[in-house]
């Protein structure tokens, strides 16, 4: 389980529509992801080298999550 902090791509303390939009942008780009590019600006949530269905599943599970920053 990744928790909600990693899925909070804009680092505002909650996983919401703006984070989903950022993930969608990563999906659309189809780029290879690596540590050097911040794992596609964080959209590669499981850090497997691509933004894919697994990242979508993690984002979906974390949506609405809040945490203390």
PDB file as gemmi writes it, atoms N, CA and C in Angstrom:
CRYST1    1.000    1.000    1.000  90.00  90.00  90.00 P 1                      
ATOM      1  N   UNK A   1       0.841  -1.174   0.000  1.00  0.00           N  
ATOM      2  CA  UNK A   1       0.000   0.000   0.000  1.00  0.00           C  
ATOM      3  C   UNK A   1       0.887   1.238   0.000  1.00  0.00           C  
ATOM      4  N   UNK A   2       0.579   2.170  -0.887  1.00  0.00           N  
ATOM      5  CA  UNK A   2       1.390   3.367  -1.023  1.00  0.00           C  
ATOM      6  C   UNK A   2       0.960   4.494  -0.090  1.00  0.00           C  
ATOM      7  N   UNK A   3      -0.237   4.421   0.462  1.00  0.00           N  
ATOM      8  CA  UNK A   3      -0.721   5.521   1.277  1.00  0.00           C  
ATOM      9  C   UNK A   3      -1.107   6.693   0.395  1.00  0.00           C  
ATOM     10  N   UNK A   4      -1.503   7.790   1.019  1.00  0.00           N  
ATOM     11  CA  UNK A   4      -1.980   8.893   0.185  1.00  0.00           C  
ATOM     12  C   UNK A   4      -0.916   9.933  -0.108  1.00  0.00           C  
ATOM     13  N   UNK A   5       0.172   9.975   0.620  1.00  0.00           N  
ATOM     14  CA  UNK A   5       1.157  11.024   0.391  1.00  0.00           C  
ATOM     15  C   UNK A   5       1.745  10.940  -1.014  1.00  0.00           C  
ATOM     16  N   UNK A   6       2.120   9.763  -1.482  1.00  0.00           N  
ATOM     17  CA  UNK A   6       2.718   9.641  -2.813  1.00  0.00           C  
ATOM     18  C   UNK A   6       1.703   9.983  -3.902  1.00  0.00           C  
ATOM     19  N   UNK A   7       0.439   9.670  -3.699  1.00  0.00           N  
ATOM     20  CA  UNK A   7      -0.590   9.975  -4.704  1.00  0.00           C  
ATOM     21  C   UNK A   7      -0.966  11.455  -4.722  1.00  0.00           C  
ATOM     22  N   UNK A   8      -0.567  12.202  -3.716  1.00  0.00           N  
ATOM     23  CA  UNK A   8      -0.823  13.640  -3.665  1.00  0.00           C  
ATOM     24  C   UNK A   8       0.239  14.348  -4.510  1.00  0.00           C  
ATOM     25  N   UNK A   9       0.051  14.334  -5.827  1.00  0.00           N  
ATOM     26  CA  UNK A   9       1.068  14.809  -6.754  1.00  0.00           C  
ATOM     27  C   UNK A   9       1.353  16.299  -6.638  1.00  0.00           C  
ATOM     28  N   UNK A  10       0.359  17.089  -6.218  1.00  0.00           N  
ATOM     29  CA  UNK A  10       0.587  18.531  -6.081  1.00  0.00           C  
ATOM     30  C   UNK A  10       0.974  18.926  -4.650  1.00  0.00           C  
ATOM     31  N   UNK A  11       1.105  17.942  -3.789  1.00  0.00           N  
ATOM     32  CA  UNK A  11       1.577  18.129  -2.406  1.00  0.00           C  
ATOM     33  C   UNK A  11       0.790  19.168  -1.622  1.00  0.00           C  
ATOM     34  N   UNK A  12      -0.554  19.083  -1.721  1.00  0.00           N  
ATOM     35  CA  UNK A  12      -1.412  20.004  -0.972  1.00  0.00           C  
ATOM     36  C   UNK A  12      -2.081  19.349   0.231  1.00  0.00           C  
ATOM     37  N   UNK A  13      -1.721  18.100   0.526  1.00  0.00           N  
ATOM     38  CA  UNK A  13      -2.247  17.447   1.711  1.00  0.00           C  
ATOM     39  C   UNK A  13      -3.490  16.616   1.483  1.00  0.00           C  
ATOM     40  N   UNK A  14      -3.925  16.489   0.232  1.00  0.00           N  
ATOM     41  CA  UNK A  14      -5.103  15.687  -0.083  1.00  0.00           C  
ATOM     42  C   UNK A  14      -4.981  15.153  -1.505  1.00  0.00           C  
ATOM     43  N   UNK A  15      -5.569  14.001  -1.737  1.00  0.00           N  
ATOM     44  CA  UNK A  15      -5.611  13.429  -3.079  1.00  0.00           C  
ATOM     45  C   UNK A  15      -6.959  13.804  -3.681  1.00  0.00           C  
ATOM     46  N   UNK A  16      -6.911  14.607  -4.754  1.00  0.00           N  
ATOM     47  CA  UNK A  16      -8.139  15.133  -5.324  1.00  0.00           C  
ATOM     48  C   UNK A  16      -8.060  15.186  -6.847  1.00  0.00           C  
ATOM     49  N   UNK A  17      -8.985  15.910  -7.454  1.00  0.00           N  
ATOM     50  CA  UNK A  17      -9.081  15.959  -8.913  1.00  0.00           C  
ATOM     51  C   UNK A  17      -7.812  16.489  -9.570  1.00  0.00           C  
ATOM     52  N   UNK A  18      -7.131  17.433  -8.952  1.00  0.00           N  
ATOM     53  CA  UNK A  18      -5.913  17.957  -9.579  1.00  0.00           C  
ATOM     54  C   UNK A  18      -4.825  16.884  -9.648  1.00  0.00           C  
ATOM     55  N   UNK A  19      -4.789  15.999  -8.668  1.00  0.00           N  
ATOM     56  CA  UNK A  19      -3.831  14.893  -8.696  1.00  0.00           C  
ATOM     57  C   UNK A  19      -4.208  13.887  -9.787  1.00  0.00           C  
ATOM     58  N   UNK A  20      -5.492  13.624  -9.920  1.00  0.00           N  
ATOM     59  CA  UNK A  20      -5.958  12.726 -10.986  1.00  0.00           C  
ATOM     60  C   UNK A  20      -5.643  13.305 -12.357  1.00  0.00           C  
ATOM     61  N   UNK A  21      -5.797  14.617 -12.500  1.00  0.00           N  
ATOM     62  CA  UNK A  21      -5.465  15.274 -13.769  1.00  0.00           C  
ATOM     63  C   UNK A  21      -3.982  15.118 -14.090  1.00  0.00           C  
ATOM     64  N   UNK A  22      -3.126  15.254 -13.084  1.00  0.00           N  
ATOM     65  CA  UNK A  22      -1.682  15.091 -13.295  1.00  0.00           C  
ATOM     66  C   UNK A  22      -1.352  13.654 -13.695  1.00  0.00           C  
ATOM     67  N   UNK A  23      -2.032  12.699 -13.091  1.00  0.00           N  
ATOM     68  CA  UNK A  23      -1.830  11.301 -13.462  1.00  0.00           C  
ATOM     69  C   UNK A  23      -2.274  11.076 -14.899  1.00  0.00           C  
ATOM     70  N   UNK A  24      -3.426  11.634 -15.269  1.00  0.00           N  
ATOM     71  CA  UNK A  24      -3.915  11.497 -16.644  1.00  0.00           C  
ATOM     72  C   UNK A  24      -2.923  12.073 -17.646  1.00  0.00           C  
ATOM     73  N   UNK A  25      -2.292  13.187 -17.298  1.00  0.00           N  
ATOM     74  CA  UNK A  25      -1.287  13.781 -18.182  1.00  0.00           C  
ATOM     75  C   UNK A  25      -0.109  12.828 -18.362  1.00  0.00           C  
ATOM     76  N   UNK A  26       0.290  12.163 -17.291  1.00  0.00           N  
ATOM     77  CA  UNK A  26       1.368  11.186 -17.379  1.00  0.00           C  
ATOM     78  C   UNK A  26       0.987   9.993 -18.236  1.00  0.00           C  
ATOM     79  N   UNK A  27      -0.275   9.566 -18.126  1.00  0.00           N  
ATOM     80  CA  UNK A  27      -0.755   8.459 -18.957  1.00  0.00           C  
ATOM     81  C   UNK A  27      -0.729   8.844 -20.431  1.00  0.00           C  
ATOM     82  N   UNK A  28      -1.170  10.050 -20.717  1.00  0.00           N  
ATOM     83  CA  UNK A  28      -1.237  10.524 -22.098  1.00  0.00           C  
ATOM     84  C   UNK A  28       0.139  10.674 -22.717  1.00  0.00           C  
ATOM     85  N   UNK A  29       1.109  11.085 -21.916  1.00  0.00           N  
ATOM     86  CA  UNK A  29       2.453  11.332 -22.431  1.00  0.00           C  
ATOM     87  C   UNK A  29       3.108  10.043 -22.917  1.00  0.00           C  
ATOM     88  N   UNK A  30       2.877   8.951 -22.215  1.00  0.00           N  
ATOM     89  CA  UNK A  30       3.444   7.670 -22.605  1.00  0.00           C  
ATOM     90  C   UNK A  30       4.960   7.595 -22.496  1.00  0.00           C  
ATOM     91  N   UNK A  31       5.552   8.480 -21.705  1.00  0.00           N  
ATOM     92  CA  UNK A  31       7.006   8.516 -21.550  1.00  0.00           C  
ATOM     93  C   UNK A  31       7.495   7.421 -20.607  1.00  0.00           C  
ATOM     94  N   UNK A  32       8.749   7.041 -20.791  1.00  0.00           N  
ATOM     95  CA  UNK A  32       9.406   6.172 -19.820  1.00  0.00           C  
ATOM     96  C   UNK A  32       9.738   7.025 -18.598  1.00  0.00           C  
ATOM     97  N   UNK A  33       9.597   6.470 -17.417  1.00  0.00           N  
ATOM     98  CA  UNK A  33       9.807   7.212 -16.179  1.00  0.00           C  
ATOM     99  C   UNK A  33      11.043   6.683 -15.455  1.00  0.00           C  
ATOM    100  N   UNK A  34      11.724   7.578 -14.759  1.00  0.00           N  
ATOM    101  CA  UNK A  34      12.907   7.196 -13.994  1.00  0.00           C  
ATOM    102  C   UNK A  34      13.106   8.175 -12.852  1.00  0.00           C  
ATOM    103  N   UNK A  35      14.013   7.832 -11.955  1.00  0.00           N  
ATOM    104  CA  UNK A  35      14.332   8.694 -10.829  1.00  0.00           C  
ATOM    105  C   UNK A  35      14.758  10.088 -11.302  1.00  0.00           C  
ATOM    106  N   UNK A  36      15.484  10.153 -12.414  1.00  0.00           N  
ATOM    107  CA  UNK A  36      16.001  11.426 -12.923  1.00  0.00           C  
ATOM    108  C   UNK A  36      14.895  12.412 -13.291  1.00  0.00           C  
ATOM    109  N   UNK A  37      13.729  11.923 -13.711  1.00  0.00           N  
ATOM    110  CA  UNK A  37      12.633  12.826 -14.061  1.00  0.00           C  
ATOM    111  C   UNK A  37      11.541  12.836 -12.989  1.00  0.00           C  
ATOM    112  N   UNK A  38      11.923  12.383 -11.791  1.00  0.00           N  
ATOM    113  CA  UNK A  38      10.951  12.366 -10.691  1.00  0.00           C  
ATOM    114  C   UNK A  38       9.829  11.381 -10.917  1.00  0.00           C  
ATOM    115  N   UNK A  39      10.157  10.288 -11.626  1.00  0.00           N  
ATOM    116  CA  UNK A  39       9.154   9.269 -11.929  1.00  0.00           C  
ATOM    117  C   UNK A  39       7.952   9.905 -12.619  1.00  0.00           C  
ATOM    118  N   UNK A  40       8.270  10.596 -13.741  1.00  0.00           N  
ATOM    119  CA  UNK A  40       7.249  11.296 -14.539  1.00  0.00           C  
ATOM    120  C   UNK A  40       6.487  12.289 -13.663  1.00  0.00           C  
ATOM    121  N   UNK A  41       7.258  13.112 -12.976  1.00  0.00           N  
ATOM    122  CA  UNK A  41       6.702  14.128 -12.066  1.00  0.00           C  
ATOM    123  C   UNK A  41       5.772  13.520 -11.031  1.00  0.00           C  
ATOM    124  N   UNK A  42       6.080  12.308 -10.602  1.00  0.00           N  
ATOM    125  CA  UNK A  42       5.333  11.642  -9.546  1.00  0.00           C  
ATOM    126  C   UNK A  42       4.203  10.758 -10.025  1.00  0.00           C  
ATOM    127  N   UNK A  43       3.829  10.853 -11.304  1.00  0.00           N  
ATOM    128  CA  UNK A  43       2.682  10.099 -11.810  1.00  0.00           C  
ATOM    129  C   UNK A  43       2.924   8.592 -11.847  1.00  0.00           C  
ATOM    130  N   UNK A  44       4.187   8.165 -11.915  1.00  0.00           N  
ATOM    131  CA  UNK A  44       4.507   6.737 -11.859  1.00  0.00           C  
ATOM    132  C   UNK A  44       4.543   6.341 -10.381  1.00  0.00           C  
ATOM    133  N   UNK A  45       3.358   6.154  -9.813  1.00  0.00           N  
ATOM    134  CA  UNK A  45       3.225   5.955  -8.370  1.00  0.00           C  
ATOM    135  C   UNK A  45       3.951   4.720  -7.862  1.00  0.00           C  
ATOM    136  N   UNK A  46       3.963   3.649  -8.639  1.00  0.00           N  
ATOM    137  CA  UNK A  46       4.631   2.435  -8.180  1.00  0.00           C  
ATOM    138  C   UNK A  46       6.083   2.346  -8.665  1.00  0.00           C  
ATOM    139  N   UNK A  47       6.523   3.369  -9.386  1.00  0.00           N  
ATOM    140  CA  UNK A  47       7.912   3.505  -9.841  1.00  0.00           C  
ATOM    141  C   UNK A  47       8.404   2.272 -10.593  1.00  0.00           C  
ATOM    142  N   UNK A  48       7.575   1.812 -11.527  1.00  0.00           N  
ATOM    143  CA  UNK A  48       7.960   0.660 -12.348  1.00  0.00           C  
ATOM    144  C   UNK A  48       8.465   1.080 -13.727  1.00  0.00           C  
ATOM    145  N   UNK A  49       8.551   2.382 -13.977  1.00  0.00           N  
ATOM    146  CA  UNK A  49       9.095   2.857 -15.244  1.00  0.00           C  
ATOM    147  C   UNK A  49       8.072   3.367 -16.230  1.00  0.00           C  
ATOM    148  N   UNK A  50       6.785   3.288 -15.885  1.00  0.00           N  
ATOM    149  CA  UNK A  50       5.745   3.826 -16.765  1.00  0.00           C  
ATOM    150  C   UNK A  50       4.512   4.180 -15.948  1.00  0.00           C  
ATOM    151  N   UNK A  51       3.741   5.115 -16.473  1.00  0.00           N  
ATOM    152  CA  UNK A  51       2.454   5.463 -15.873  1.00  0.00           C  
ATOM    153  C   UNK A  51       1.442   4.546 -16.552  1.00  0.00           C  
ATOM    154  N   UNK A  52       0.790   3.696 -15.751  1.00  0.00           N  
ATOM    155  CA  UNK A  52      -0.046   2.651 -16.329  1.00  0.00           C  
ATOM    156  C   UNK A  52      -1.285   2.391 -15.467  1.00  0.00           C  
ATOM    157  N   UNK A  53      -1.966   1.307 -15.778  1.00  0.00           N  
ATOM    158  CA  UNK A  53      -3.202   0.955 -15.085  1.00  0.00           C  
ATOM    159  C   UNK A  53      -2.996   0.764 -13.586  1.00  0.00           C  
ATOM    160  N   UNK A  54      -1.847   0.263 -13.171  1.00  0.00           N  
ATOM    161  CA  UNK A  54      -1.582   0.086 -11.746  1.00  0.00           C  
ATOM    162  C   UNK A  54      -1.542   1.440 -11.035  1.00  0.00           C  
ATOM    163  N   UNK A  55      -0.939   2.438 -11.681  1.00  0.00           N  
ATOM    164  CA  UNK A  55      -0.916   3.778 -11.094  1.00  0.00           C  
ATOM    165  C   UNK A  55      -2.328   4.356 -11.013  1.00  0.00           C  
ATOM    166  N   UNK A  56      -3.134   4.092 -12.034  1.00  0.00           N  
ATOM    167  CA  UNK A  56      -4.539   4.527 -12.001  1.00  0.00           C  
ATOM    168  C   UNK A  56      -5.267   3.881 -10.828  1.00  0.00           C  
ATOM    169  N   UNK A  57      -5.007   2.604 -10.575  1.00  0.00           N  
ATOM    170  CA  UNK A  57      -5.652   1.902  -9.464  1.00  0.00           C  
ATOM    171  C   UNK A  57      -5.222   2.491  -8.123  1.00  0.00           C  
ATOM    172  N   UNK A  58      -3.925   2.786  -7.972  1.00  0.00           N  
ATOM    173  CA  UNK A  58      -3.453   3.405  -6.736  1.00  0.00           C  
ATOM    174  C   UNK A  58      -4.102   4.771  -6.533  1.00  0.00           C  
ATOM    175  N   UNK A  59      -4.193   5.561  -7.607  1.00  0.00           N  
ATOM    176  CA  UNK A  59      -4.791   6.885  -7.505  1.00  0.00           C  
ATOM    177  C   UNK A  59      -6.262   6.775  -7.127  1.00  0.00           C  
ATOM    178  N   UNK A  60      -6.960   5.867  -7.748  1.00  0.00           N  
ATOM    179  CA  UNK A  60      -8.377   5.662  -7.455  1.00  0.00           C  
ATOM    180  C   UNK A  60      -8.586   5.278  -5.991  1.00  0.00           C  
ATOM    181  N   UNK A  61      -7.731   4.394  -5.482  1.00  0.00           N  
ATOM    182  CA  UNK A  61      -7.838   3.948  -4.083  1.00  0.00           C  
ATOM    183  C   UNK A  61      -7.543   5.089  -3.110  1.00  0.00           C  
ATOM    184  N   UNK A  62      -6.666   6.001  -3.504  1.00  0.00           N  
ATOM    185  CA  UNK A  62      -6.249   7.089  -2.600  1.00  0.00           C  
ATOM    186  C   UNK A  62      -7.132   8.329  -2.712  1.00  0.00           C  
ATOM    187  N   UNK A  63      -7.968   8.417  -3.740  1.00  0.00           N  
ATOM    188  CA  UNK A  63      -8.776   9.624  -3.944  1.00  0.00           C  
ATOM    189  C   UNK A  63      -9.617   9.948  -2.709  1.00  0.00           C  
ATOM    190  N   UNK A  64      -9.557  11.196  -2.302  1.00  0.00           N  
ATOM    191  CA  UNK A  64     -10.256  11.655  -1.109  1.00  0.00           C  
ATOM    192  C   UNK A  64      -9.440  11.547   0.156  1.00  0.00           C  
ATOM    193  N   UNK A  65      -8.273  10.964   0.072  1.00  0.00           N  
ATOM    194  CA  UNK A  65      -7.399  10.795   1.224  1.00  0.00           C  
ATOM    195  C   UNK A  65      -6.791  12.141   1.644  1.00  0.00           C  
ATOM    196  N   UNK A  66      -6.705  12.390   2.921  1.00  0.00           N  
ATOM    197  CA  UNK A  66      -6.058  13.585   3.489  1.00  0.00           C  
ATOM    198  C   UNK A  66      -4.987  13.126   4.461  1.00  0.00           C  
ATOM    199  N   UNK A  67      -3.940  13.933   4.612  1.00  0.00           N  
ATOM    200  CA  UNK A  67      -2.892  13.601   5.563  1.00  0.00           C  
ATOM    201  C   UNK A  67      -2.244  14.881   6.067  1.00  0.00           C  
ATOM    202  N   UNK A  68      -1.565  14.765   7.195  1.00  0.00           N  
ATOM    203  CA  UNK A  68      -0.816  15.886   7.771  1.00  0.00           C  
ATOM    204  C   UNK A  68       0.476  16.057   7.012  1.00  0.00           C  
ATOM    205  N   UNK A  69       0.722  17.244   6.528  1.00  0.00           N  
ATOM    206  CA  UNK A  69       1.968  17.505   5.801  1.00  0.00           C  
ATOM    207  C   UNK A  69       3.065  17.900   6.723  1.00  0.00           C  
TER     208      UNK A  69                                                      
END                                                                             
